[in-house]
Amino acid sequence: MTQTKLKGLPLLACVLLALPACANNKGDEAAKGKDGDAAKTDAVAAPEAEGPIAGAPVEGEQKVAEKPGASPEDKAYTLQIEPSEGKVGEEGQVSIRVIPAETWHMNLEYPTKLQVEPPAGVTVAKAKLGKDDAVELDEENCEFALSFTPSEAGDKTFTGEFKFAVCQDEACAPKTEKLEFTVAVK
């Protein structure tokens, strides 16, 4: 039985020796300040970083991390909407296209969708278009042709939403573009 009591003795001795060393730690005085007040310290603040810190959480309106060296003005894609003029009773077409920037490409696996709400006096052949309805969908661009038929003259404003994703080698960026375009109907 004496041996079992002695097994815990070295551990107890280490703990008892370590406690006084911690109590006299100079780090405690620095944390408390010279007068023992935690609010007073001689600590110097670290200089602020000039840009995003790798691995740091993204704050504010910035939603997608930028590649080093990229400027905020760089755009990942161009959205082109080319409405044609319409004639009452005749079918017209609007071309809606996304063209990725040089270092970007279309994500062909993303469920690309175009949904358009026609104005009063206009009908569309199909208001909800998917990948299978695209005129062209490859890594270089995505294009939809929206067919419409106006029943009255005037400027007709269409609204809608275009969902797609563009990618770089490192990551993809899903996008939702709110659409609004006007077709002159004669």
Tab-separated table of C-alpha atoms in Angstrom, residues 12-181:
chain	number	residue	atom	x	y	z
A	12	LEU	CA	1.655	16.387	-6.302
A	13	ALA	CA	5.180	17.708	-5.818
A	14	CYS	CA	5.250	19.085	-9.391
A	15	VAL	CA	1.936	20.861	-8.909
A	16	LEU	CA	3.026	22.368	-5.589
A	17	LEU	CA	6.272	23.609	-7.136
A	18	ALA	CA	4.515	25.085	-10.192
A	19	LEU	CA	1.854	27.065	-8.290
A	20	PRO	CA	4.232	29.513	-6.590
A	21	ALA	CA	6.039	30.065	-9.901
A	22	CYS	CA	2.756	31.043	-11.583
A	23	ALA	CA	1.779	33.370	-8.761
A	24	ASN	CA	4.971	35.421	-9.224
A	25	ASN	CA	4.650	35.549	-13.010
A	26	LYS	CA	5.641	38.941	-14.402
A	27	GLY	CA	2.957	38.485	-17.061
A	28	ASP	CA	0.331	38.974	-14.324
A	29	GLU	CA	1.777	42.371	-13.432
A	30	ALA	CA	1.806	43.404	-17.092
A	31	ALA	CA	-1.805	42.322	-17.482
A	32	LYS	CA	-2.859	44.226	-14.361
A	33	GLY	CA	-0.761	47.320	-14.984
A	34	LYS	CA	1.683	48.955	-12.578
A	35	ASP	CA	-0.987	49.787	-10.002
A	36	GLY	CA	-2.823	46.469	-10.292
A	37	ASP	CA	-5.589	48.056	-12.398
A	38	ALA	CA	-6.531	45.959	-15.429
A	39	ALA	CA	-7.578	49.066	-17.392
A	40	LYS	CA	-4.062	50.545	-17.323
A	41	THR	CA	-1.484	48.857	-19.527
A	42	ASP	CA	1.716	49.750	-21.295
A	43	ALA	CA	0.764	47.586	-24.280
A	44	VAL	CA	1.295	48.973	-27.776
A	45	ALA	CA	-1.394	48.323	-30.399
A	46	ALA	CA	-0.376	46.378	-33.471
A	47	PRO	CA	-0.362	48.402	-36.691
A	48	GLU	CA	-3.478	47.974	-38.843
A	49	ALA	CA	-3.184	45.785	-41.912
A	50	GLU	CA	-3.317	47.573	-45.257
A	51	GLY	CA	-5.639	45.026	-46.884
A	52	PRO	CA	-7.512	41.792	-46.225
A	53	ILE	CA	-5.666	39.327	-44.041
A	54	ALA	CA	-5.494	35.796	-45.404
A	55	GLY	CA	-7.744	33.538	-43.371
A	56	ALA	CA	-9.553	36.464	-41.714
A	57	PRO	CA	-13.378	36.538	-41.843
A	58	VAL	CA	-14.856	38.784	-44.526
A	59	GLU	CA	-16.714	41.777	-43.109
A	60	GLY	CA	-19.088	44.409	-44.470
A	61	GLU	CA	-20.465	44.375	-48.009
A	62	GLN	CA	-17.556	42.321	-49.368
A	63	LYS	CA	-19.031	38.891	-50.034
A	64	VAL	CA	-16.417	37.223	-52.219
A	65	ALA	CA	-12.739	37.211	-51.378
A	66	GLU	CA	-10.553	38.751	-54.059
A	67	LYS	CA	-7.512	37.184	-55.634
A	68	PRO	CA	-4.294	38.924	-54.571
A	69	GLY	CA	-3.464	41.665	-57.043
A	70	ALA	CA	-7.018	42.004	-58.354
A	71	SER	CA	-8.539	45.439	-58.158
A	72	PRO	CA	-12.125	45.938	-56.895
A	73	GLU	CA	-13.018	47.461	-60.292
A	74	ASP	CA	-12.406	44.128	-62.022
A	75	LYS	CA	-15.658	42.524	-63.098
A	76	ALA	CA	-16.187	38.801	-63.342
A	77	TYR	CA	-18.624	39.078	-66.279
A	78	THR	CA	-20.575	41.337	-68.610
A	79	LEU	CA	-24.349	41.152	-68.932
A	80	GLN	CA	-25.726	42.105	-72.356
A	81	ILE	CA	-29.408	42.647	-73.107
A	82	GLU	CA	-30.279	43.380	-76.724
A	83	PRO	CA	-33.985	44.057	-77.127
A	84	SER	CA	-35.335	44.319	-80.625
A	85	GLU	CA	-38.075	46.684	-81.616
A	86	GLY	CA	-41.450	45.036	-81.589
A	87	LYS	CA	-44.448	45.320	-83.874
A	88	VAL	CA	-47.998	44.768	-82.669
A	89	GLY	CA	-49.078	41.199	-83.407
A	90	GLU	CA	-45.612	40.042	-84.553
A	91	GLU	CA	-43.130	37.922	-82.639
A	92	GLY	CA	-39.937	39.649	-81.505
A	93	GLN	CA	-36.860	38.499	-79.619
A	94	VAL	CA	-34.642	39.788	-76.854
A	95	SER	CA	-31.125	38.373	-76.482
A	96	ILE	CA	-29.900	38.088	-72.883
A	97	ARG	CA	-26.253	37.037	-72.564
A	98	VAL	CA	-23.574	36.638	-69.880
A	99	ILE	CA	-19.954	36.815	-71.020
A	100	PRO	CA	-17.361	35.924	-68.352
A	101	ALA	CA	-14.254	38.116	-68.054
A	102	GLU	CA	-10.889	36.841	-69.278
A	103	THR	CA	-9.906	34.774	-66.208
A	104	TRP	CA	-13.463	33.549	-65.556
A	105	HIS	CA	-15.708	30.914	-67.178
A	106	MET	CA	-19.352	29.846	-66.963
A	107	ASN	CA	-20.155	27.093	-64.477
A	108	LEU	CA	-21.887	24.529	-66.679
A	109	GLU	CA	-23.027	22.465	-63.668
A	110	TYR	CA	-24.879	25.363	-61.992
A	111	PRO	CA	-28.692	25.360	-62.474
A	112	THR	CA	-28.725	28.441	-64.736
A	113	LYS	CA	-32.208	30.018	-64.920
A	114	LEU	CA	-33.848	33.019	-66.540
A	115	GLN	CA	-37.274	34.167	-65.385
A	116	VAL	CA	-39.002	37.113	-67.069
A	117	GLU	CA	-42.186	38.961	-66.150
A	118	PRO	CA	-43.691	40.534	-69.289
A	119	PRO	CA	-45.495	43.875	-69.065
A	120	ALA	CA	-49.210	44.319	-69.748
A	121	GLY	CA	-49.971	43.992	-73.443
A	122	VAL	CA	-47.142	41.507	-74.098
A	123	THR	CA	-47.046	37.712	-73.983
A	124	VAL	CA	-43.887	35.617	-73.891
A	125	ALA	CA	-43.485	32.149	-75.383
A	126	LYS	CA	-41.927	30.916	-72.126
A	127	ALA	CA	-41.478	33.004	-68.951
A	128	LYS	CA	-39.177	30.518	-67.141
A	129	LEU	CA	-36.147	29.313	-69.061
A	130	GLY	CA	-33.555	26.774	-67.913
A	131	LYS	CA	-30.218	25.471	-69.181
A	132	ASP	CA	-31.918	23.349	-71.849
A	133	ASP	CA	-33.581	26.483	-73.279
A	134	ALA	CA	-30.292	28.360	-73.756
A	135	VAL	CA	-29.375	29.275	-77.322
A	136	GLU	CA	-25.747	28.882	-76.301
A	137	LEU	CA	-24.203	27.645	-73.043
A	138	ASP	CA	-20.504	26.917	-72.850
A	139	GLU	CA	-17.569	28.118	-70.756
A	140	GLU	CA	-17.275	31.339	-72.815
A	141	ASN	CA	-20.898	32.554	-72.546
A	142	CYS	CA	-24.533	31.854	-71.809
A	143	GLU	CA	-27.250	33.232	-74.075
A	144	PHE	CA	-31.029	33.065	-73.943
A	145	ALA	CA	-33.408	34.308	-76.655
A	146	LEU	CA	-36.694	35.509	-75.166
A	147	SER	CA	-39.536	35.395	-77.696
A	148	PHE	CA	-42.402	37.837	-77.137
A	149	THR	CA	-45.517	39.035	-78.935
A	150	PRO	CA	-46.964	42.491	-78.163
A	151	SER	CA	-50.684	43.178	-78.510
A	152	GLU	CA	-50.431	46.971	-78.168
A	153	ALA	CA	-47.971	49.750	-79.049
A	154	GLY	CA	-45.757	51.705	-76.641
A	155	ASP	CA	-42.619	51.288	-74.560
A	156	LYS	CA	-42.881	47.937	-72.775
A	157	THR	CA	-40.699	47.329	-69.715
A	158	PHE	CA	-39.863	43.733	-68.845
A	159	THR	CA	-38.500	42.678	-65.444
A	160	GLY	CA	-36.951	39.444	-64.294
A	161	GLU	CA	-34.123	37.543	-62.717
A	162	PHE	CA	-31.119	35.749	-64.214
A	163	LYS	CA	-29.335	33.148	-62.041
A	164	PHE	CA	-25.966	31.766	-63.111
A	165	ALA	CA	-22.446	31.170	-61.804
A	166	VAL	CA	-19.028	32.188	-63.072
A	167	CYS	CA	-15.826	30.520	-61.887
A	168	GLN	CA	-12.086	30.862	-61.691
A	169	ASP	CA	-9.711	27.987	-60.975
A	170	GLU	CA	-9.960	28.582	-57.203
A	171	ALA	CA	-13.690	29.157	-56.692
A	172	CYS	CA	-17.081	29.923	-58.228
A	173	ALA	CA	-19.338	32.911	-57.682
A	174	PRO	CA	-23.102	32.292	-57.988
A	175	LYS	CA	-24.869	35.423	-59.243
A	176	THR	CA	-28.453	36.664	-59.354
A	177	GLU	CA	-28.971	39.611	-61.693
A	178	LYS	CA	-32.200	41.590	-61.450
A	179	LEU	CA	-33.295	42.500	-64.956
A	180	GLU	CA	-35.207	45.464	-66.321
A	181	PHE	CA	-35.263	46.347	-69.999
